[in-house]
Steps between C-alpha positions, in 0.01 A plus 500: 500500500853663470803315432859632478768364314809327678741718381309836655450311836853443479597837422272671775664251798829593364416898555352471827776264644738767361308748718545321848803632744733265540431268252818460263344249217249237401678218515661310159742215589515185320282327712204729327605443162421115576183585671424695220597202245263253692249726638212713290447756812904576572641834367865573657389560869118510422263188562134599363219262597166538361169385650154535409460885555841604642874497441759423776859663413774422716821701466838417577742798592877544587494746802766756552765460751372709812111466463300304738304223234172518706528904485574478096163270535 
């Protein structure tokens, strides 16, 4: 088995979202911060989910003014 700290999953989402075209952040409002309080799987704009073999990551991203969301997609 391999396992991967939080902190480098965190850090390897963060570089790819960086990479997309039109995608201007990851989102960090306040709203996360309390997700992040009452939540073990909420890192400003990332929601990890683990199940029995896999990990689901869902990102949430601030797209630039002028893209097209589904083409930043």
């Amino acid at each position: 088995n391999v396992t991967y700290g939080r902190d480098i999953v965190l850090s390897v989402i963060n570089l790819a979202t960086k990479e997309i075209a039109g995608v201007s952040s990851i989102v960090t409002k306040f709203g996360s911060a309390l997700k992040r309080w009452f939540s073990n799987n909420y890192y400003d704009g990332v929601k990890i989910t683990y199940n029995k073999d896999a990990m689901n990551i869902d990102v949430y991203i601030n797209v630039c003014f002028g893209y097209n969301v589904a083409h930043v997609l």
